[in-house]
Amino acid sequence: MSSTWGERVKISIFGESHGEGLGVVIDGLPAGEAVDMQEVLLQMGRRAPGHDKTATPRKESDTPEILSGLLQDTTTGAPLCAVIRNHNTRSGDYGNLVVRPRPGHSDYTAAVRYHRHNDIRGGGHFSGRITAGIVFAGAVCRQILLRRGVEIGAHIYAIAGIHDTPFDGVSVPQELLRRLNRSRFALIDSQQEAPMRAAVEEARMSLDSVGGIVECAVTGLPAGLGSPMFGGVENVLSSLLFGIPAVKGVEFGAGFGAASMRGSRHNDPFYYDATGAVRTRTNHAGGILGGITTGMPLIVRTAVKPTASISQPQHTVDLETGQDAILEVRGRHDPCIVPRAVPVVEAATALGVLNLMMEGNQL
Amino acid sequence: MSSTWGERVKISIFGESHGEGLGVVIDGLPAGEAVDMQEVLLQMGRRAPGHDKTATPRKESDTPEILSGLLQDTTTGAPLCAVIRNHNTRSGDYGNLVVRPRPGHSDYTAAVRYHRHNDIRGGGHFSGRITAGIVFAGAVCRQILLRRGVEIGAHIYAIAGIHDTPFDGVSVPQELLRRLNRSRFALIDSQQEAPMRAAVEEARMSLDSVGGIVECAVTGLPAGLGSPMFGGVENVLSSLLFGIPAVKGVEFGAGFGAASMRGSRHNDPFYYDATGAVRTRTNHAGGILGGITTGMPLIVRTAVKPTASISQPQHTVDLETGQDAILEVRGRHDPCIVPRAVPVVEAATALGVLNLMMEGNQL
Amino acid sequence: MSSTWGERVKISIFGESHGEGLGVVIDGLPAGEAVDMQEVLLQMGRRAPGHDKTATPRKESDTPEILSGLLQDTTTGAPLCAVIRNHNTRSGDYGNLVVRPRPGHSDYTAAVRYHRHNDIRGGGHFSGRITAGIVFAGAVCRQILLRRGVEIGAHIYAIAGIHDTPFDGVSVPQELLRRLNRSRFALIDSQQEAPMRAAVEEARMSLDSVGGIVECAVTGLPAGLGSPMFGGVENVLSSLLFGIPAVKGVEFGAGFGAASMRGSRHNDPFYYDATGAVRTRTNHAGGILGGITTGMPLIVRTAVKPTASISQPQHTVDLETGQDAILEVRGRHDPCIVPRAVPVVEAATALGVLNLMMEGNQL
Amino acid sequence: MSSTWGERVKISIFGESHGEGLGVVIDGLPAGEAVDMQEVLLQMGRRAPGHDKTATPRKESDTPEILSGLLQDTTTGAPLCAVIRNHNTRSGDYGNLVVRPRPGHSDYTAAVRYHRHNDIRGGGHFSGRITAGIVFAGAVCRQILLRRGVEIGAHIYAIAGIHDTPFDGVSVPQELLRRLNRSRFALIDSQQEAPMRAAVEEARMSLDSVGGIVECAVTGLPAGLGSPMFGGVENVLSSLLFGIPAVKGVEFGAGFGAASMRGSRHNDPFYYDATGAVRTRTNHAGGILGGITTGMPLIVRTAVKPTASISQPQHTVDLETGQDAILEVRGRHDPCIVPRAVPVVEAATALGVLNLMMEGNQL
């Protein structure tokens, strides 16, 4: 296990930040599914750098080339491979990192793990840039899901301690999800954009960075997806979401908040709605009970740590001299990656949900 | 995927709460590892019910029978199967649940998932009792780890909003872990026991329940375990921890707290200690950078929701009549499962860490 | 990977020949499937020893105890665990094997693999007896398949160079499969029983053993099961069939015979039958093209080597003295395991086919 | 499962015969392994078409582009992606195949499996051309193995019923393997080349094709690799080898021949050689006992059916008219793919053996 994931729809992610390129192979997609490439590009664009002062000034078009698996923009059932070339690389920026690892980054652990053979330019395979492959795969999966009535959208739940309005777990409007799906700074309450941007800018001016939380909702899921124990919806999604660099926590529904609630409040009362469907009055469960979907919206939050690469002088070690040292990072870095993490969280969720939809143990 | 987990050491969990019994098959254990069965029983006993007013009054000896894989208390390399019989079952208590699903429990989702063929007696395969197999497997794994200098211990980080002292991520004393490993109400600051127990008792008297958080530390890990993306330490552990019933959140190091920190504070400065080892001054990373261990203590927190089975009247649906209904749950339930979740979290962590130790991609 | 197999329906096999017992956990079975335990016992009985002079005189009732996963003889969707106790063990018979490994057996390789910690009594986990767990799992799977019109039967294709009539790959009658399913010495042409038994008896009198070939057919399969490359029907079935001890070859359809055929003869011409179904005039493909079922009968042959444990003096090494030595094996051994391998091949095939039926990549 | 394989070193194969290109992602390679690209190209060239009258006249340079995973020709530990572009495609040749499926080919089964959405141009993902990705992966793996003293070589065991001298399983000279590794028509006894080529030419002139058998040997393996049951060497290798298009049988050591041997002859006597190593006098086991390597040469044979695409008129069905029909295949096809299958078998074996070497369940 490493950069390969999945049981039904499998992805194999490859690439490095400053190598030839990156991409993904998606194996196990159902055949005959139309892929709207404009929609895929739109999702890729939401993650791509160079559009915003919260993000790195590195510019990449991030246009994927399809090598296999599509014919006339329709899945053939064969593995779909998409490649994204790197163009705007300035590897010289990272020349000293192998010697003085960046605090909070994978430089040191990757050096140990790979005996210093890892590609450290731009973070190599550990770079957030590699998530472009996840976004591509997710963009394909969500089109397949949308045709089955399943919609996915995420927003910036918090940046630097400033919070957006959370999802109402009982009712997530379709129009809201579609608006979020189009946004580069996805918020439910757009009034939070200004203070959030101010906090990011303040951090940037201080050569610092900030973290945040992404909240994602999935609507239209039938009840009965997932399995007990290790095949649960939470297990499947967390095994993907923790694959996004900088993620340090994942919670569903009330999540850590559930820990200080009483059962009488946390339990979501069941009722029959006007259509005869079983629903719950509240949704502290985040749409999942016993690892299995309830049919209510799925709600998952993902904690994103502040960007590790900051330009302030930092204490580190010099692996050559064996002495403590001071590091001043150069290069282009996002003072806050949370806005760009939003489409990645959506994409990872789409991939996980499609896998769950394809299980079903039916004959 | 469902009740089977693992790539190197694989477990297959089976059993139902009120069936013949439950257990685990562990495949892939290294051969020649001594298993101290007294130590295993001690860990099983920490999870077993019937010892404490916070827990269900159901009494079970939970003594595992070993069917295979051990010879003279040493692993043979063949799959190790342990079976625990159910004795003290009172299935009549659950007779009405198939009709009126308990809010917050898996009754409804399991009925949908398995077309009402699931065993609903005592929660069946969804019961917390099934975690006895995880505890058994973990008890074997931790003995193997201990011989390699790796120790694991967890404590009640919070119950009902009352907090214990957290681990100091920079230095987790061996004696502390060993004391926690022996405790049925594991706390760093034992002064929190009385208020926590009072909160649980108050909930119990109100026919209610409370949740909490378990914090687990692993010491003695070498730097360099784990992989980027989906093979990361966080992915591996969360895919196990979310398999424990009632877990709704998992976070590492500063976790969700990292979301409101700045990079300059969150980044853990590297330094050389007196022995020449690379260490960090703080440990907001929880011992993991880029999915790979840093060599600092691994810190993971798991949110446990309040017990779903409470005896207060609750709103639910009647699946026979198709009408809304009121449910009054009978049966024996823990008003708080957090103390008993502590050894389960330790066990799941041990299993995950042993898998990571056995990867290593070396020849 | 070791004694665990499967993606949809997973089995985890455990046990040793002379330990407490053996068994299997089956995870991922569809819920609501009736299991006729008498039929299961009948299949277990076909494999069980003690009924025939071709087999070991060791007697075992081989009655499985169901620990989980069934309620009122119907699958619940939870893992099904079956345990078979060992009773008639005479471990003293094997006391010298750790020192002088039997030629042709796993004694030596297991000692190296497991650093001499493996249980060598009766072959331990390498014993053919462990296949009882496969037969149990297969007996459950074939009942599920039978309800979907899929039937499986195998016969002794050859013993000691004496051949039965092969299956006619174009047309395998249901009555034939059902007769084979009930037989302990399964032959299409019963006239071959006498010469085959004579050859086995002759080997037994010479303190020797003989091998053979098992041929298995599956009817009622729809076209379109399986996948290209590593997900092909051949890959799935061979990964199971080579798990049966003593199997040294697996071939499909014309198999090795295809190597000396011309394409014009080997290619099976397509035609429409009276019902409008696409069929082939011949079936050299064994019902599989490109890894995917054609809808014609699936034909697979499995080569079984002669029993390694023979009582003639044999040259071996003495691992204690470091000298060459002579070994005279005692104990109870089958001079020919082919008749008992027939139900094991059927069971492994059933398990593989059920997995393929449950793939389908559909939403 | 489909075009993804592996537990330690995983490959994900993608591509179609007449699409943009094809390739492979290799995940889990150890870091720091030098890759001699000239040697890789040499192996790619042995499989590439256009060099020989036994093969298709289609010419492809088959030069892989490395997108990731290598830095200064050394593995970084990150996934290695290699892409091979298609150039010489003449898709018009295949225009009628969706309507009239070729007998013996995957046209019909793929159409059913993928609901006619599969790319049928040149066989699409089912084309033998896709094995170029396997050869690339194997060429990398065998360099890693060679540094550990493990060598792999295969030869044409038979074509059209004409046999080469088989490997002597007890002693396979290094020089022989190295000679085979360089050959495009790999034979132990070069005198068989003329009659084999004559048989192929005769088939070609008759618009027909012939099949054959590839025999592969692996030397330098330590004893103790592999596991019982489903983790055995036979299971691992067969799950790969059956992924090569046209393979219909796999056998190890004496294989199907073992079925007519007696135990006294088949059992390989152990002895100590001059260096104190345990060896066997014969090697009917093909270097594997109980699924685990003995330390003797590993011997595996793979049956290759005659090329399905022949130009003689053949009986098939017309899926448009629903009537039986006559098909005359045009296009460029190999009258015999056995010589080009030799490096593919070697490559698949290398990949399987490297996985087995990396297991070892050691801490």
PDB file of N, CA, C and O in Angstrom, chain C residues 252-279:
ATOM      1  N   PHE C 252      -6.897 -24.779 -18.657  1.00  0.00           N
ATOM      2  CA  PHE C 252      -8.280 -24.489 -19.008  1.00  0.00           C
ATOM      3  C   PHE C 252      -8.545 -24.901 -20.458  1.00  0.00           C
ATOM      4  O   PHE C 252      -7.707 -24.639 -21.334  1.00  0.00           O
ATOM      5  N   GLY C 253      -9.703 -25.508 -20.703  1.00  0.00           N
ATOM      6  CA  GLY C 253     -10.072 -25.907 -22.052  1.00  0.00           C
ATOM      7  C   GLY C 253      -9.039 -26.862 -22.620  1.00  0.00           C
ATOM      8  O   GLY C 253      -8.665 -27.840 -21.972  1.00  0.00           O
ATOM      9  N   ALA C 254      -8.549 -26.567 -23.810  1.00  0.00           N
ATOM     10  CA  ALA C 254      -7.540 -27.448 -24.412  1.00  0.00           C
ATOM     11  C   ALA C 254      -6.220 -27.384 -23.650  1.00  0.00           C
ATOM     12  O   ALA C 254      -5.390 -28.291 -23.774  1.00  0.00           O
ATOM     13  N   GLY C 255      -5.989 -26.341 -22.887  1.00  0.00           N
ATOM     14  CA  GLY C 255      -4.829 -26.251 -22.003  1.00  0.00           C
ATOM     15  C   GLY C 255      -3.511 -26.473 -22.718  1.00  0.00           C
ATOM     16  O   GLY C 255      -3.246 -25.851 -23.758  1.00  0.00           O
ATOM     17  N   PHE C 256      -2.659 -27.333 -22.153  1.00  0.00           N
ATOM     18  CA  PHE C 256      -1.362 -27.592 -22.783  1.00  0.00           C
ATOM     19  C   PHE C 256      -1.529 -28.227 -24.157  1.00  0.00           C
ATOM     20  O   PHE C 256      -0.655 -28.095 -25.014  1.00  0.00           O
ATOM     21  N   GLY C 257      -2.653 -28.883 -24.350  1.00  0.00           N
ATOM     22  CA  GLY C 257      -2.927 -29.446 -25.674  1.00  0.00           C
ATOM     23  C   GLY C 257      -3.053 -28.379 -26.745  1.00  0.00           C
ATOM     24  O   GLY C 257      -2.766 -28.625 -27.922  1.00  0.00           O
ATOM     25  N   ALA C 258      -3.482 -27.180 -26.355  1.00  0.00           N
ATOM     26  CA  ALA C 258      -3.629 -26.080 -27.311  1.00  0.00           C
ATOM     27  C   ALA C 258      -2.293 -25.707 -27.940  1.00  0.00           C
ATOM     28  O   ALA C 258      -2.241 -25.185 -29.062  1.00  0.00           O
ATOM     29  N   ALA C 259      -1.207 -25.995 -27.217  1.00  0.00           N
ATOM     30  CA  ALA C 259       0.127 -25.598 -27.683  1.00  0.00           C
ATOM     31  C   ALA C 259       0.492 -26.281 -28.989  1.00  0.00           C
ATOM     32  O   ALA C 259       1.305 -25.759 -29.756  1.00  0.00           O
ATOM     33  N   SER C 260      -0.084 -27.442 -29.246  1.00  0.00           N
ATOM     34  CA  SER C 260       0.269 -28.131 -30.499  1.00  0.00           C
ATOM     35  C   SER C 260      -0.884 -28.114 -31.504  1.00  0.00           C
ATOM     36  O   SER C 260      -0.863 -28.864 -32.477  1.00  0.00           O
ATOM     37  N   MET C 261      -1.854 -27.265 -31.270  1.00  0.00           N
ATOM     38  CA  MET C 261      -2.955 -27.123 -32.225  1.00  0.00           C
ATOM     39  C   MET C 261      -2.730 -25.900 -33.116  1.00  0.00           C
ATOM     40  O   MET C 261      -2.024 -24.983 -32.756  1.00  0.00           O
ATOM     41  N   ARG C 262      -3.377 -25.936 -34.273  1.00  0.00           N
ATOM     42  CA  ARG C 262      -3.383 -24.760 -35.140  1.00  0.00           C
ATOM     43  C   ARG C 262      -4.586 -23.886 -34.786  1.00  0.00           C
ATOM     44  O   ARG C 262      -5.617 -24.392 -34.309  1.00  0.00           O
ATOM     45  N   GLY C 263      -4.468 -22.618 -35.065  1.00  0.00           N
ATOM     46  CA  GLY C 263      -5.566 -21.701 -34.774  1.00  0.00           C
ATOM     47  C   GLY C 263      -6.867 -22.107 -35.448  1.00  0.00           C
ATOM     48  O   GLY C 263      -7.948 -22.005 -34.865  1.00  0.00           O
ATOM     49  N   SER C 264      -6.753 -22.598 -36.683  1.00  0.00           N
ATOM     50  CA  SER C 264      -7.967 -22.948 -37.430  1.00  0.00           C
ATOM     51  C   SER C 264      -8.739 -24.066 -36.737  1.00  0.00           C
ATOM     52  O   SER C 264      -9.944 -24.177 -36.892  1.00  0.00           O
ATOM     53  N   ARG C 265      -8.023 -24.898 -35.966  1.00  0.00           N
ATOM     54  CA  ARG C 265      -8.721 -25.960 -35.251  1.00  0.00           C
ATOM     55  C   ARG C 265      -9.102 -25.499 -33.847  1.00  0.00           C
ATOM     56  O   ARG C 265     -10.179 -25.804 -33.345  1.00  0.00           O
ATOM     57  N   HIS C 266      -8.196 -24.733 -33.206  1.00  0.00           N
ATOM     58  CA  HIS C 266      -8.412 -24.342 -31.814  1.00  0.00           C
ATOM     59  C   HIS C 266      -9.541 -23.332 -31.678  1.00  0.00           C
ATOM     60  O   HIS C 266     -10.331 -23.387 -30.730  1.00  0.00           O
ATOM     61  N   ASN C 267      -9.603 -22.385 -32.603  1.00  0.00           N
ATOM     62  CA  ASN C 267     -10.670 -21.368 -32.531  1.00  0.00           C
ATOM     63  C   ASN C 267     -12.044 -22.041 -32.550  1.00  0.00           C
ATOM     64  O   ASN C 267     -12.317 -22.876 -33.411  1.00  0.00           O
ATOM     65  N   ASP C 268     -12.880 -21.670 -31.615  1.00  0.00           N
ATOM     66  CA  ASP C 268     -14.217 -22.253 -31.523  1.00  0.00           C
ATOM     67  C   ASP C 268     -15.198 -21.398 -32.327  1.00  0.00           C
ATOM     68  O   ASP C 268     -15.456 -20.240 -31.968  1.00  0.00           O
ATOM     69  N   PRO C 269     -15.771 -21.956 -33.408  1.00  0.00           N
ATOM     70  CA  PRO C 269     -16.682 -21.146 -34.241  1.00  0.00           C
ATOM     71  C   PRO C 269     -17.935 -20.743 -33.458  1.00  0.00           C
ATOM     72  O   PRO C 269     -18.517 -21.556 -32.744  1.00  0.00           O
ATOM     73  N   PHE C 270     -18.327 -19.508 -33.603  1.00  0.00           N
ATOM     74  CA  PHE C 270     -19.560 -19.021 -32.988  1.00  0.00           C
ATOM     75  C   PHE C 270     -20.764 -19.377 -33.862  1.00  0.00           C
ATOM     76  O   PHE C 270     -20.658 -19.434 -35.087  1.00  0.00           O
ATOM     77  N   TYR C 271     -21.909 -19.549 -33.221  1.00  0.00           N
ATOM     78  CA  TYR C 271     -23.174 -19.676 -33.965  1.00  0.00           C
ATOM     79  C   TYR C 271     -24.323 -19.304 -33.040  1.00  0.00           C
ATOM     80  O   TYR C 271     -24.152 -19.237 -31.813  1.00  0.00           O
ATOM     81  N   TYR C 272     -25.458 -19.026 -33.630  1.00  0.00           N
ATOM     82  CA  TYR C 272     -26.667 -18.777 -32.842  1.00  0.00           C
ATOM     83  C   TYR C 272     -27.419 -20.086 -32.668  1.00  0.00           C
ATOM     84  O   TYR C 272     -27.681 -20.789 -33.662  1.00  0.00           O
ATOM     85  N   ASP C 273     -27.754 -20.443 -31.434  1.00  0.00           N
ATOM     86  CA  ASP C 273     -28.557 -21.650 -31.256  1.00  0.00           C
ATOM     87  C   ASP C 273     -30.035 -21.314 -31.438  1.00  0.00           C
ATOM     88  O   ASP C 273     -30.399 -20.173 -31.756  1.00  0.00           O
ATOM     89  N   ALA C 274     -30.882 -22.315 -31.254  1.00  0.00           N
ATOM     90  CA  ALA C 274     -32.306 -22.158 -31.543  1.00  0.00           C
ATOM     91  C   ALA C 274     -32.948 -21.061 -30.694  1.00  0.00           C
ATOM     92  O   ALA C 274     -33.924 -20.430 -31.104  1.00  0.00           O
ATOM     93  N   THR C 275     -32.391 -20.815 -29.503  1.00  0.00           N
ATOM     94  CA  THR C 275     -32.967 -19.800 -28.622  1.00  0.00           C
ATOM     95  C   THR C 275     -32.430 -18.417 -28.916  1.00  0.00           C
ATOM     96  O   THR C 275     -32.766 -17.447 -28.245  1.00  0.00           O
ATOM     97  N   GLY C 276     -31.547 -18.310 -29.891  1.00  0.00           N
ATOM     98  CA  GLY C 276     -30.954 -17.015 -30.209  1.00  0.00           C
ATOM     99  C   GLY C 276     -29.721 -16.697 -29.377  1.00  0.00           C
ATOM    100  O   GLY C 276     -29.179 -15.591 -29.446  1.00  0.00           O
ATOM    101  N   ALA C 277     -29.260 -17.672 -28.590  1.00  0.00           N
ATOM    102  CA  ALA C 277     -28.057 -17.448 -27.780  1.00  0.00           C
ATOM    103  C   ALA C 277     -26.807 -17.711 -28.606  1.00  0.00           C
ATOM    104  O   ALA C 277     -26.806 -18.581 -29.489  1.00  0.00           O
ATOM    105  N   VAL C 278     -25.767 -16.948 -28.339  1.00  0.00           N
ATOM    106  CA  VAL C 278     -24.484 -17.163 -29.001  1.00  0.00           C
ATOM    107  C   VAL C 278     -23.780 -18.333 -28.313  1.00  0.00           C
ATOM    108  O   VAL C 278     -23.615 -18.339 -27.094  1.00  0.00           O
ATOM    109  N   ARG C 279     -23.395 -19.309 -29.091  1.00  0.00           N
ATOM    110  CA  ARG C 279     -22.662 -20.462 -28.574  1.00  0.00           C
ATOM    111  C   ARG C 279     -21.491 -20.779 -29.500  1.00  0.00           C
ATOM    112  O   ARG C 279     -21.332 -20.146 -30.543  1.00  0.00           O
TER     113      ARG C 279
END
